[in-house]
Amino acid sequence: MKKHAAIYIRVSTEGQRDEGYSIEAQKEMLEAFCISRQLEAREFYIDGGFSGSNIERPAMAKLIANIGAGLVSHVLVYKLDRLSRSQKDTLYLIEDVFNPAQVTFISMNENMDTSTPIGRAMLGIMSAFAQLERETIRERTRMGMQERVKNGYWPGGGRIPFGYDYDREQGILVPNQDAETVRRAYALYLEGYSTDRIARMLGLKYEHLALQILKRKTNAGYIVYNGKEYRGRHTPLISEETYNKTMEAMEKRAKKPLSSGKYLLTGLLVCGKCGAKMRYQKWGKNDCKIVCYSADKSKRGLIKDPHCQNKRHSAWEIEEIVLNDLFSLSIKEDKAETASADKAEDILAGQMKAQRVKLRRLYELYAENGDSILKETIALQKKALQALEERQRDAEALQKKAMEIGKTKKELKKMKDAWPYLSMSEKKNIIRSCVEKIVITDDTVDVYYTF
């Protein structure tokens, strides 16, 4: 298939038509430019309604694919920022997509042609200014939003708090039909009800939603933006006094032992059949079972499969299995493996040193005569060095992880002897620092560790 000149056109908003950036305007000017350059074979690549902040665009993806297939001789744009407003993306397209395929890039507005030395020099300068413009717009937007919040107006965007609607004309939140539900949630909490009970009493879908409502200071007339609080213009749903009392009550409850505090594995148990969480359930006077939350109709938000048939086991048996597995972890160090890893690291360091010496010599030769073949060789050697550096980072990460695991295993040996004398709180902290989750599937118990 014959190579063609690719005419790339991007328009992000309808408003750009007024600035001379409309699709038709760009097509007309670029097609005339191609005729003047005698580029007869040409094809249009048009992205309408796409931002220049990244290159995730359909026509751009097609263009890159056709360049890779060797179907493109030139890429033409009306203006550099039509290609991208990101300096990083612009340089990526030129250096890693166009140049390797020997594709000439031309920006008509800036009179830039990468087939010439001055065009290549101008590219870096212009792409830097495009990036600067984008970052300046972002900074102005952020500052404008900050001023808006300081004046008590809702910043807009994101989720509107439960109990409010957003009035765009006034720029403020206005209470809606759920406002009374919010007020009732605070009253119930101060009466001593749990967030789980409040969610069920008020018909909220999840317990977490009740907690979100209680913690949201917007309900007391404030706007929290970028970690700072501002007095809002909207009508508060509760008094500031009520909010403060609720936060104090929440803090006091957090300090009290949980009702499930006597259970060692709470929060770590997962059903291997349906994926739901599992919990302790009293069974008779002295026994306790581990059951799947899917079988607990009181926790609607935690049900994964109402027909889950996972077996129930004695909680004490499961705890014993987990502890035996935890304390049986080997603390023996493999000295031969450690020595082999050290030797491999030394070899890698030697290879990197030799690679850097070779690169330095190539740069010296290139500085003397500017041979293009040397430039290609330098690029290959840089990639080889980068690959070695990546291998070194991976090796260092693995070695660090191995050291952490070894340290943890040694600590576990000490913990095993002291275990009978630890408090329940101390035991639970140890378990949570070592165990990520415990998956129970009928008679199988799988323990997943954090190391």
CSV table of C-alpha atoms in Angstrom, one decimal:
chain,number,residue,atom,x,y,z
A,1,MET,CA,0.0,0.0,0.0
A,2,LYS,CA,1.3,3.5,-0.9
A,3,LYS,CA,2.5,5.8,1.8
A,4,HIS,CA,0.4,8.9,2.5
A,5,ALA,CA,0.6,12.2,4.3
A,6,ALA,CA,-1.5,12.1,7.5
A,7,ILE,CA,-3.5,15.3,8.2
A,8,TYR,CA,-4.3,15.2,11.9
A,9,ILE,CA,-7.1,17.4,13.2
A,10,ARG,CA,-8.3,17.8,16.7
A,11,VAL,CA,-11.1,20.1,18.1
A,12,SER,CA,-11.9,19.7,21.8
A,13,THR,CA,-14.9,22.1,22.1
A,14,GLU,CA,-17.5,23.7,20.0
A,15,GLY,CA,-16.2,27.1,21.1
A,16,GLN,CA,-12.9,26.6,19.2
A,17,ARG,CA,-14.8,27.2,16.0
A,18,ASP,CA,-14.8,30.9,16.9
A,19,GLU,CA,-11.0,30.7,17.2
A,20,GLY,CA,-10.5,29.4,13.7
A,21,TYR,CA,-9.9,25.8,14.9
A,22,SER,CA,-13.0,24.2,13.5
A,23,ILE,CA,-12.6,20.9,11.7
A,24,GLU,CA,-13.5,22.4,8.3
A,25,ALA,CA,-11.1,25.3,8.7
A,26,GLN,CA,-8.2,23.1,9.6
A,27,LYS,CA,-9.0,20.7,6.8
A,28,GLU,CA,-9.1,23.5,4.2
A,29,MET,CA,-5.8,25.1,5.3
A,30,LEU,CA,-3.9,21.8,5.7
A,31,GLU,CA,-5.1,20.4,2.4
A,32,ALA,CA,-4.0,23.6,0.6
A,33,PHE,CA,-0.6,23.2,2.3
A,34,CYS,CA,-0.3,19.6,1.1
A,35,ILE,CA,-1.0,20.7,-2.5
A,36,SER,CA,1.7,23.4,-2.2
A,37,ARG,CA,4.2,20.7,-1.0
A,38,GLN,CA,3.1,18.3,-3.7
A,39,LEU,CA,1.9,15.7,-1.2
A,40,GLU,CA,-0.7,14.1,-3.4
A,41,ALA,CA,-1.5,11.0,-1.3
A,42,ARG,CA,-3.1,12.2,1.9
A,43,GLU,CA,-5.6,10.9,4.5
A,44,PHE,CA,-7.5,12.8,7.3
A,45,TYR,CA,-7.3,11.7,10.9
A,46,ILE,CA,-10.0,13.6,12.9
A,47,ASP,CA,-10.6,13.6,16.7
A,48,GLY,CA,-13.6,15.8,17.4
A,49,GLY,CA,-14.4,16.6,21.0
A,50,PHE,CA,-11.2,15.3,22.5
A,51,SER,CA,-8.9,17.1,25.0
A,52,GLY,CA,-5.2,17.6,24.2
A,53,SER,CA,-4.2,16.7,27.7
A,54,ASN,CA,-3.5,13.1,26.7
A,55,ILE,CA,-3.2,11.0,23.5
A,56,GLU,CA,-6.0,8.5,24.3
A,57,ARG,CA,-8.0,9.4,21.2
A,58,PRO,CA,-9.5,7.1,18.4
A,59,ALA,CA,-8.0,8.9,15.4
A,60,MET,CA,-4.6,9.3,17.2
A,61,ALA,CA,-4.6,5.5,17.9
A,62,LYS,CA,-5.3,4.8,14.2
A,63,LEU,CA,-2.5,7.2,13.2
A,64,ILE,CA,0.1,5.5,15.5
A,65,ALA,CA,-1.0,2.1,14.2
A,66,ASN,CA,-0.6,3.2,10.5
A,67,ILE,CA,2.8,4.7,11.3
A,68,GLY,CA,3.9,1.4,12.8
A,69,ALA,CA,2.7,-0.4,9.7
A,70,GLY,CA,4.8,1.9,7.5
A,71,LEU,CA,1.9,3.6,5.8
A,72,VAL,CA,2.7,7.3,6.7
A,73,SER,CA,5.3,9.6,5.2
A,74,HIS,CA,4.3,12.9,6.8
A,75,VAL,CA,2.2,14.0,9.7
A,76,LEU,CA,0.7,17.5,9.4
A,77,VAL,CA,-1.2,19.6,12.0
A,78,TYR,CA,-2.5,23.1,11.9
A,79,LYS,CA,-0.9,24.0,15.2
A,80,LEU,CA,1.3,22.1,17.6
A,81,ASP,CA,-1.2,22.0,20.4
A,82,ARG,CA,-3.6,20.2,18.1
A,83,LEU,CA,-1.2,17.2,18.4
A,84,SER,CA,-1.0,17.5,22.2
A,85,ARG,CA,-0.9,20.1,25.0
A,86,SER,CA,1.4,17.8,27.0
A,87,GLN,CA,5.1,18.3,26.5
A,88,LYS,CA,5.7,14.7,27.5
A,89,ASP,CA,3.2,13.3,25.0
A,90,THR,CA,4.4,15.6,22.2
A,91,LEU,CA,8.0,14.5,22.7
A,92,TYR,CA,6.9,10.9,22.9
A,93,LEU,CA,5.1,11.1,19.6
A,94,ILE,CA,8.0,12.8,17.8
A,95,GLU,CA,10.9,10.9,19.3
A,96,ASP,CA,9.4,7.4,19.8
A,97,VAL,CA,6.7,7.2,17.1
A,98,PHE,CA,7.5,9.6,14.2
A,99,ASN,CA,11.3,9.6,14.1
A,100,PRO,CA,11.9,5.8,14.3
A,101,ALA,CA,9.5,5.4,11.4
A,102,GLN,CA,11.3,8.3,9.5
A,103,VAL,CA,8.0,10.2,9.4
A,104,THR,CA,8.4,14.0,8.9
A,105,PHE,CA,6.3,16.1,11.3
A,106,ILE,CA,5.0,19.5,10.1
A,107,SER,CA,3.2,22.1,12.2
A,108,MET,CA,1.8,24.7,9.7
A,109,ASN,CA,1.1,27.5,12.2
A,110,GLU,CA,4.6,27.4,13.8
A,111,ASN,CA,6.3,26.8,10.4
A,112,MET,CA,7.9,23.7,12.0
A,113,ASP,CA,9.4,20.9,9.9
A,114,THR,CA,11.3,18.1,11.7
A,115,SER,CA,13.1,17.2,8.6
A,116,THR,CA,15.2,20.4,9.2
A,117,PRO,CA,17.6,21.0,12.1
A,118,ILE,CA,15.9,24.3,13.2
A,119,GLY,CA,12.5,22.5,13.1
A,120,ARG,CA,13.8,19.9,15.6
A,121,ALA,CA,15.2,22.6,17.8
A,122,MET,CA,11.9,24.6,17.7
A,123,LEU,CA,10.0,21.5,18.6
A,124,GLY,CA,11.3,21.3,22.1
A,125,ILE,CA,10.7,25.0,22.7
A,126,MET,CA,7.2,25.0,21.4
A,127,SER,CA,6.1,21.9,23.2
A,128,ALA,CA,7.4,23.4,26.5
A,129,PHE,CA,5.2,26.4,26.0
A,130,ALA,CA,2.2,24.3,25.2
A,131,GLN,CA,2.7,22.4,28.5
A,132,LEU,CA,3.2,25.7,30.3
A,133,GLU,CA,-0.1,27.1,28.9
A,134,ARG,CA,-2.0,24.0,30.1
A,135,GLU,CA,-0.5,24.1,33.6
A,136,THR,CA,-1.3,27.8,33.8
A,137,ILE,CA,-4.9,27.2,33.0
A,138,ARG,CA,-5.1,24.4,35.5
A,139,GLU,CA,-3.6,26.7,38.2
A,140,ARG,CA,-6.0,29.5,37.4
A,141,THR,CA,-8.9,27.1,37.6
A,142,ARG,CA,-7.7,25.8,41.0
A,143,MET,CA,-7.2,29.3,42.4
A,144,GLY,CA,-10.7,30.3,41.1
A,145,MET,CA,-12.2,27.3,42.8
A,146,GLN,CA,-10.4,28.2,46.1
A,147,GLU,CA,-11.8,31.7,46.0
A,148,ARG,CA,-15.3,30.4,45.3
A,149,VAL,CA,-15.2,28.2,48.3
A,150,LYS,CA,-13.7,30.9,50.5
A,151,ASN,CA,-16.8,33.0,49.6
A,152,GLY,CA,-19.1,30.2,50.8
A,153,TYR,CA,-20.1,28.7,47.4
A,154,TRP,CA,-20.1,25.0,46.7
A,155,PRO,CA,-17.2,24.1,44.4
A,156,GLY,CA,-19.3,22.1,42.1
A,157,GLY,CA,-18.5,18.7,40.5
A,158,GLY,CA,-18.1,15.5,42.5
A,159,ARG,CA,-20.8,14.0,44.6
A,160,ILE,CA,-23.5,16.1,46.1
A,161,PRO,CA,-23.8,15.4,49.9
A,162,PHE,CA,-26.8,13.2,50.9
A,163,GLY,CA,-29.6,15.5,52.1
A,164,TYR,CA,-28.8,18.3,49.6
A,165,ASP,CA,-29.3,19.2,46.0
A,166,TYR,CA,-27.1,21.7,44.1
A,167,ASP,CA,-28.6,24.9,42.9
A,168,ARG,CA,-26.4,25.9,39.9
A,169,GLU,CA,-27.9,29.4,39.6
A,170,GLN,CA,-27.2,30.3,43.2
A,171,GLY,CA,-24.0,28.2,43.4
A,172,ILE,CA,-25.1,26.7,46.7
A,173,LEU,CA,-26.5,23.5,48.3
A,174,VAL,CA,-30.2,23.4,49.1
A,175,PRO,CA,-31.8,20.9,51.5
A,176,ASN,CA,-33.9,18.2,49.8
A,177,GLN,CA,-36.4,15.5,50.9
A,178,ASP,CA,-33.6,13.5,52.6
A,179,ALA,CA,-32.7,16.4,54.9
A,180,GLU,CA,-34.9,15.1,57.7
A,181,THR,CA,-33.2,11.6,57.4
A,182,VAL,CA,-29.9,13.3,58.0
A,183,ARG,CA,-31.2,15.1,61.1
A,184,ARG,CA,-32.7,11.9,62.4
A,185,ALA,CA,-29.4,10.0,61.9
A,186,TYR,CA,-27.6,12.5,64.3
A,187,ALA,CA,-30.4,12.2,66.9
A,188,LEU,CA,-30.4,8.4,66.9
A,189,TYR,CA,-26.6,8.3,67.2
A,190,LEU,CA,-26.7,10.6,70.2
A,191,GLU,CA,-29.4,8.4,71.7
A,192,GLY,CA,-26.9,5.5,71.6
A,193,TYR,CA,-27.8,3.6,68.4
A,194,SER,CA,-25.0,2.1,66.3
A,195,THR,CA,-24.5,3.1,62.7
A,196,ASP,CA,-25.6,-0.3,61.6
A,197,ARG,CA,-28.9,0.0,63.5
A,198,ILE,CA,-29.3,3.6,62.2
A,199,ALA,CA,-28.9,2.5,58.6
A,200,ARG,CA,-31.6,-0.2,59.0
A,201,MET,CA,-34.0,2.1,60.9
A,202,LEU,CA,-33.7,4.9,58.2
A,203,GLY,CA,-33.7,2.6,55.2
A,204,LEU,CA,-30.1,3.4,54.2
A,205,LYS,CA,-28.5,0.9,51.9
A,206,TYR,CA,-25.2,0.5,53.7
A,207,GLU,CA,-24.0,1.1,57.3
A,208,HIS,CA,-21.1,3.1,55.7
A,209,LEU,CA,-23.5,5.6,54.3
A,210,ALA,CA,-24.8,6.3,57.9
A,211,LEU,CA,-21.2,6.9,59.0
A,212,GLN,CA,-20.5,9.2,56.1
A,213,ILE,CA,-23.5,11.3,56.9
A,214,LEU,CA,-22.5,11.7,60.6
A,215,LYS,CA,-18.9,12.7,59.8
A,216,ARG,CA,-19.8,15.2,57.0
A,217,LYS,CA,-19.3,18.7,58.4
A,218,THR,CA,-21.2,20.1,55.4
A,219,ASN,CA,-24.3,19.2,57.4
A,220,ALA,CA,-23.3,21.8,60.0
A,221,GLY,CA,-22.9,24.6,57.5
A,222,TYR,CA,-19.3,24.2,56.4
A,223,ILE,CA,-17.5,23.3,53.2
A,224,VAL,CA,-14.3,21.2,53.5
A,225,TYR,CA,-12.0,21.9,50.5
A,226,ASN,CA,-8.4,20.7,50.2
A,227,GLY,CA,-8.3,19.9,53.9
A,228,LYS,CA,-9.5,23.3,55.0
A,229,GLU,CA,-12.9,24.3,56.4
A,230,TYR,CA,-14.9,27.3,55.1
A,231,ARG,CA,-18.3,28.7,56.3
A,232,GLY,CA,-20.8,27.9,53.5
A,233,ARG,CA,-23.7,29.9,52.3
A,234,HIS,CA,-26.0,26.9,52.4
A,235,THR,CA,-28.6,26.2,55.1
A,236,PRO,CA,-27.2,23.8,57.8
A,237,LEU,CA,-29.2,20.7,58.5
A,238,ILE,CA,-28.0,20.5,62.1
A,239,SER,CA,-26.4,22.9,64.6
A,240,GLU,CA,-22.6,23.0,65.0
A,241,GLU,CA,-23.2,21.9,68.6
A,242,THR,CA,-24.9,18.8,67.5
A,243,TYR,CA,-22.1,18.0,65.1
A,244,ASN,CA,-19.4,18.4,67.8
A,245,LYS,CA,-21.4,16.3,70.3
A,246,THR,CA,-21.6,13.5,67.6
A,247,MET,CA,-17.9,13.6,67.0
A,248,GLU,CA,-17.1,13.4,70.7
A,249,ALA,CA,-19.5,10.5,71.1
A,250,MET,CA,-17.9,8.8,68.1
A,251,GLU,CA,-14.4,9.2,69.6
A,252,LYS,CA,-15.5,7.8,73.0
A,253,ARG,CA,-17.1,4.8,71.3
A,254,ALA,CA,-13.9,4.1,69.3
A,255,LYS,CA,-11.9,3.9,72.5
A,256,LYS,CA,-14.2,1.3,74.0
A,257,PRO,CA,-13.6,-2.4,73.4
A,258,LEU,CA,-15.7,-3.7,70.5
A,259,SER,CA,-18.3,-6.3,71.3
A,260,SER,CA,-16.3,-8.8,69.2
A,261,GLY,CA,-13.0,-7.8,70.9
A,262,LYS,CA,-12.7,-11.3,72.4
A,263,TYR,CA,-12.5,-12.9,69.0
A,264,LEU,CA,-9.1,-13.3,67.5
A,265,LEU,CA,-9.8,-13.4,63.7
A,266,THR,CA,-12.6,-10.8,63.4
A,267,GLY,CA,-12.3,-8.9,60.1
A,268,LEU,CA,-10.0,-11.4,58.4
A,269,LEU,CA,-12.4,-14.2,57.6
A,270,VAL,CA,-13.6,-14.6,53.9
A,271,CYS,CA,-16.0,-17.2,52.5
A,272,GLY,CA,-14.2,-19.2,49.7
A,273,LYS,CA,-17.5,-20.0,48.0
A,274,CYS,CA,-19.3,-16.7,47.6
A,275,GLY,CA,-16.6,-14.2,48.6
A,276,ALA,CA,-18.5,-12.6,51.4
A,277,LYS,CA,-17.0,-11.8,54.8
A,278,MET,CA,-17.4,-14.4,57.6
A,279,ARG,CA,-18.1,-13.8,61.3
A,280,TYR,CA,-18.2,-15.4,64.7
A,281,GLN,CA,-21.6,-16.6,65.9
A,282,LYS,CA,-22.4,-17.8,69.3
A,283,TRP,CA,-23.5,-21.5,69.3
A,284,GLY,CA,-25.1,-22.7,72.5
A,285,LYS,CA,-23.7,-21.8,75.9
A,286,ASN,CA,-20.0,-22.3,75.3
A,287,ASP,CA,-19.4,-22.8,71.6
A,288,CYS,CA,-18.9,-20.4,68.7
A,289,LYS,CA,-19.1,-21.0,65.0
A,290,ILE,CA,-17.6,-19.2,62.0
A,291,VAL,CA,-20.4,-18.5,59.5
A,292,CYS,CA,-20.7,-16.7,56.2
A,293,TYR,CA,-22.4,-13.2,56.2
A,294,SER,CA,-24.5,-14.4,53.2
A,295,ALA,CA,-26.4,-16.5,55.7
A,296,ASP,CA,-27.0,-13.4,57.9
A,297,LYS,CA,-30.1,-11.6,56.7
A,298,SER,CA,-29.5,-8.7,59.1
A,299,LYS,CA,-26.5,-7.5,57.1
A,300,ARG,CA,-28.1,-6.9,53.7
A,301,GLY,CA,-25.2,-5.0,52.3
A,302,LEU,CA,-22.8,-7.9,53.1
A,303,ILE,CA,-24.7,-10.7,51.3
A,304,LYS,CA,-23.0,-12.0,48.2
A,305,ASP,CA,-25.0,-15.2,47.6
A,306,PRO,CA,-28.2,-15.8,49.6
A,307,HIS,CA,-27.9,-19.5,48.7
A,308,CYS,CA,-24.3,-20.0,49.9
A,309,GLN,CA,-23.8,-23.4,51.5
A,310,ASN,CA,-20.3,-23.1,53.0
A,311,LYS,CA,-19.8,-25.2,56.0
A,312,ARG,CA,-19.8,-23.9,59.5
A,313,HIS,CA,-16.8,-24.7,61.7
A,314,SER,CA,-16.0,-24.3,65.4
A,315,ALA,CA,-14.3,-20.9,65.8
A,316,TRP,CA,-11.8,-22.4,68.2
A,317,GLU,CA,-10.7,-25.0,65.6
A,318,ILE,CA,-10.2,-22.4,62.9
A,319,GLU,CA,-8.2,-20.2,65.3
A,320,GLU,CA,-6.0,-23.2,66.2
A,321,ILE,CA,-5.4,-24.0,62.5
A,322,VAL,CA,-4.4,-20.4,61.8
A,323,LEU,CA,-2.1,-20.2,64.7
A,324,ASN,CA,-0.4,-23.5,63.9
A,325,ASP,CA,0.1,-22.4,60.3
A,326,LEU,CA,1.5,-19.0,61.4
A,327,PHE,CA,4.0,-20.4,64.0
A,328,SER,CA,5.1,-23.3,61.7
A,329,LEU,CA,6.6,-20.9,59.2
A,330,SER,CA,10.3,-21.8,58.8
A,331,ILE,CA,12.8,-19.4,60.2
A,332,LYS,CA,15.8,-21.2,58.6
A,333,GLU,CA,17.8,-19.1,56.3
A,334,ASP,CA,19.1,-20.5,53.0
A,335,LYS,CA,22.7,-19.4,53.1
A,336,ALA,CA,23.5,-20.9,49.7
A,337,GLU,CA,20.6,-18.9,48.1
A,338,THR,CA,21.7,-15.7,49.9
A,339,ALA,CA,25.3,-16.2,48.6
A,340,SER,CA,23.9,-16.8,45.0
A,341,ALA,CA,21.8,-13.6,45.2
A,342,ASP,CA,24.9,-11.6,46.3
A,343,LYS,CA,27.0,-13.0,43.5
A,344,ALA,CA,24.3,-12.2,40.9
A,345,GLU,CA,24.1,-8.6,42.3
A,346,ASP,CA,27.9,-8.2,41.9
A,347,ILE,CA,27.7,-9.4,38.3
A,348,LEU,CA,24.9,-7.0,37.6
A,349,ALA,CA,26.8,-4.1,39.1
A,350,GLY,CA,29.9,-5.0,37.0
A,351,GLN,CA,27.8,-5.1,33.8
A,352,MET,CA,26.3,-1.7,34.6
A,353,LYS,CA,29.7,-0.2,35.2
A,354,ALA,CA,31.0,-1.5,31.9
A,355,GLN,CA,27.9,-0.2,30.1
A,356,ARG,CA,28.4,3.3,31.5
A,357,VAL,CA,32.1,3.3,30.5
A,358,LYS,CA,31.1,2.3,27.0
A,359,LEU,CA,28.4,5.0,26.8
A,360,ARG,CA,30.9,7.7,28.0
A,361,ARG,CA,33.3,6.7,25.2
A,362,LEU,CA,30.5,6.8,22.6
A,363,TYR,CA,29.5,10.3,23.7
A,364,GLU,CA,33.1,11.5,23.4
A,365,LEU,CA,33.3,10.1,19.8
A,366,TYR,CA,30.0,11.6,18.9
A,367,ALA,CA,31.1,15.0,20.2
A,368,GLU,CA,34.1,14.8,17.9
A,369,ASN,CA,32.5,14.0,14.6
A,370,GLY,CA,28.6,13.9,15.1
A,371,ASP,CA,28.3,10.6,13.1
A,372,SER,CA,24.6,9.6,12.9
A,373,ILE,CA,25.5,5.9,13.2
A,374,LEU,CA,27.1,6.7,16.6
A,375,LYS,CA,23.9,8.4,17.6
A,376,GLU,CA,21.9,5.2,16.9
A,377,THR,CA,24.5,3.1,18.8
A,378,ILE,CA,24.2,5.5,21.8
A,379,ALA,CA,20.4,5.1,21.8
A,380,LEU,CA,20.8,1.3,21.8
A,381,GLN,CA,23.3,1.4,24.6
A,382,LYS,CA,21.1,3.7,26.7
A,383,LYS,CA,18.3,1.2,26.4
A,384,ALA,CA,20.6,-1.6,27.4
A,385,LEU,CA,21.7,0.4,30.4
A,386,GLN,CA,18.1,1.2,31.4
A,387,ALA,CA,17.2,-2.5,31.2
A,388,LEU,CA,20.1,-3.3,33.6
A,389,GLU,CA,19.1,-0.5,35.9
A,390,GLU,CA,15.5,-1.9,36.0
A,391,ARG,CA,16.9,-5.4,36.8
A,392,GLN,CA,18.9,-3.9,39.6
A,393,ARG,CA,15.8,-2.2,41.1
A,394,ASP,CA,13.9,-5.4,40.9
A,395,ALA,CA,16.7,-7.3,42.6
A,396,GLU,CA,17.0,-4.7,45.3
A,397,ALA,CA,13.2,-4.8,45.9
A,398,LEU,CA,13.3,-8.6,46.2
A,399,GLN,CA,16.3,-8.6,48.5
A,400,LYS,CA,14.5,-6.0,50.8
A,401,LYS,CA,11.4,-8.1,50.8
A,402,ALA,CA,13.4,-11.2,51.7
A,403,MET,CA,15.0,-9.4,54.6
A,404,GLU,CA,11.7,-8.2,55.9
A,405,ILE,CA,10.3,-11.8,55.7
A,406,GLY,CA,13.3,-13.2,57.5
A,407,LYS,CA,13.0,-10.6,60.2
A,408,THR,CA,9.2,-11.3,60.6
A,409,LYS,CA,9.8,-15.1,60.9
A,410,LYS,CA,12.5,-14.6,63.6
A,411,GLU,CA,10.0,-12.4,65.5
A,412,LEU,CA,7.3,-15.0,65.2
A,413,LYS,CA,9.6,-17.6,67.0
A,414,LYS,CA,9.8,-15.3,70.0
A,415,MET,CA,6.1,-14.6,69.9
A,416,LYS,CA,5.2,-18.3,70.0
A,417,ASP,CA,6.8,-18.7,73.5
A,418,ALA,CA,5.2,-15.5,74.8
A,419,TRP,CA,1.7,-16.1,73.2
A,420,PRO,CA,0.0,-17.5,76.3
A,421,TYR,CA,0.9,-14.4,78.3
A,422,LEU,CA,-0.3,-11.8,75.8
A,423,SER,CA,-3.5,-9.8,76.0
A,424,MET,CA,-6.2,-10.3,73.4
A,425,SER,CA,-5.5,-6.9,72.0
A,426,GLU,CA,-1.8,-7.7,71.6
A,427,LYS,CA,-2.6,-11.0,70.0
A,428,LYS,CA,-5.0,-9.4,67.5
A,429,ASN,CA,-2.4,-6.8,66.6
A,430,ILE,CA,0.2,-9.5,65.9
A,431,ILE,CA,-2.3,-11.5,63.7
A,432,ARG,CA,-3.3,-8.4,61.7
A,433,SER,CA,0.4,-7.5,61.1
A,434,CYS,CA,1.0,-10.9,59.6
A,435,VAL,CA,-2.2,-12.1,58.1
A,436,GLU,CA,-3.9,-10.4,55.1
A,437,LYS,CA,-7.0,-12.7,55.0
A,438,ILE,CA,-8.2,-16.2,55.9
A,439,VAL,CA,-10.3,-18.0,53.2
A,440,ILE,CA,-12.5,-20.9,54.4
A,441,THR,CA,-14.0,-23.2,51.8
A,442,ASP,CA,-15.9,-26.1,53.4
A,443,ASP,CA,-13.1,-28.1,55.2
A,444,THR,CA,-10.2,-26.1,53.6
A,445,VAL,CA,-8.6,-23.1,55.4
A,446,ASP,CA,-6.1,-21.0,53.4
A,447,VAL,CA,-4.1,-18.3,55.2
A,448,TYR,CA,-2.8,-15.4,53.1
A,449,TYR,CA,0.1,-13.5,54.7
A,450,THR,CA,1.1,-9.9,54.3
A,451,PHE,CA,4.7,-10.9,53.6
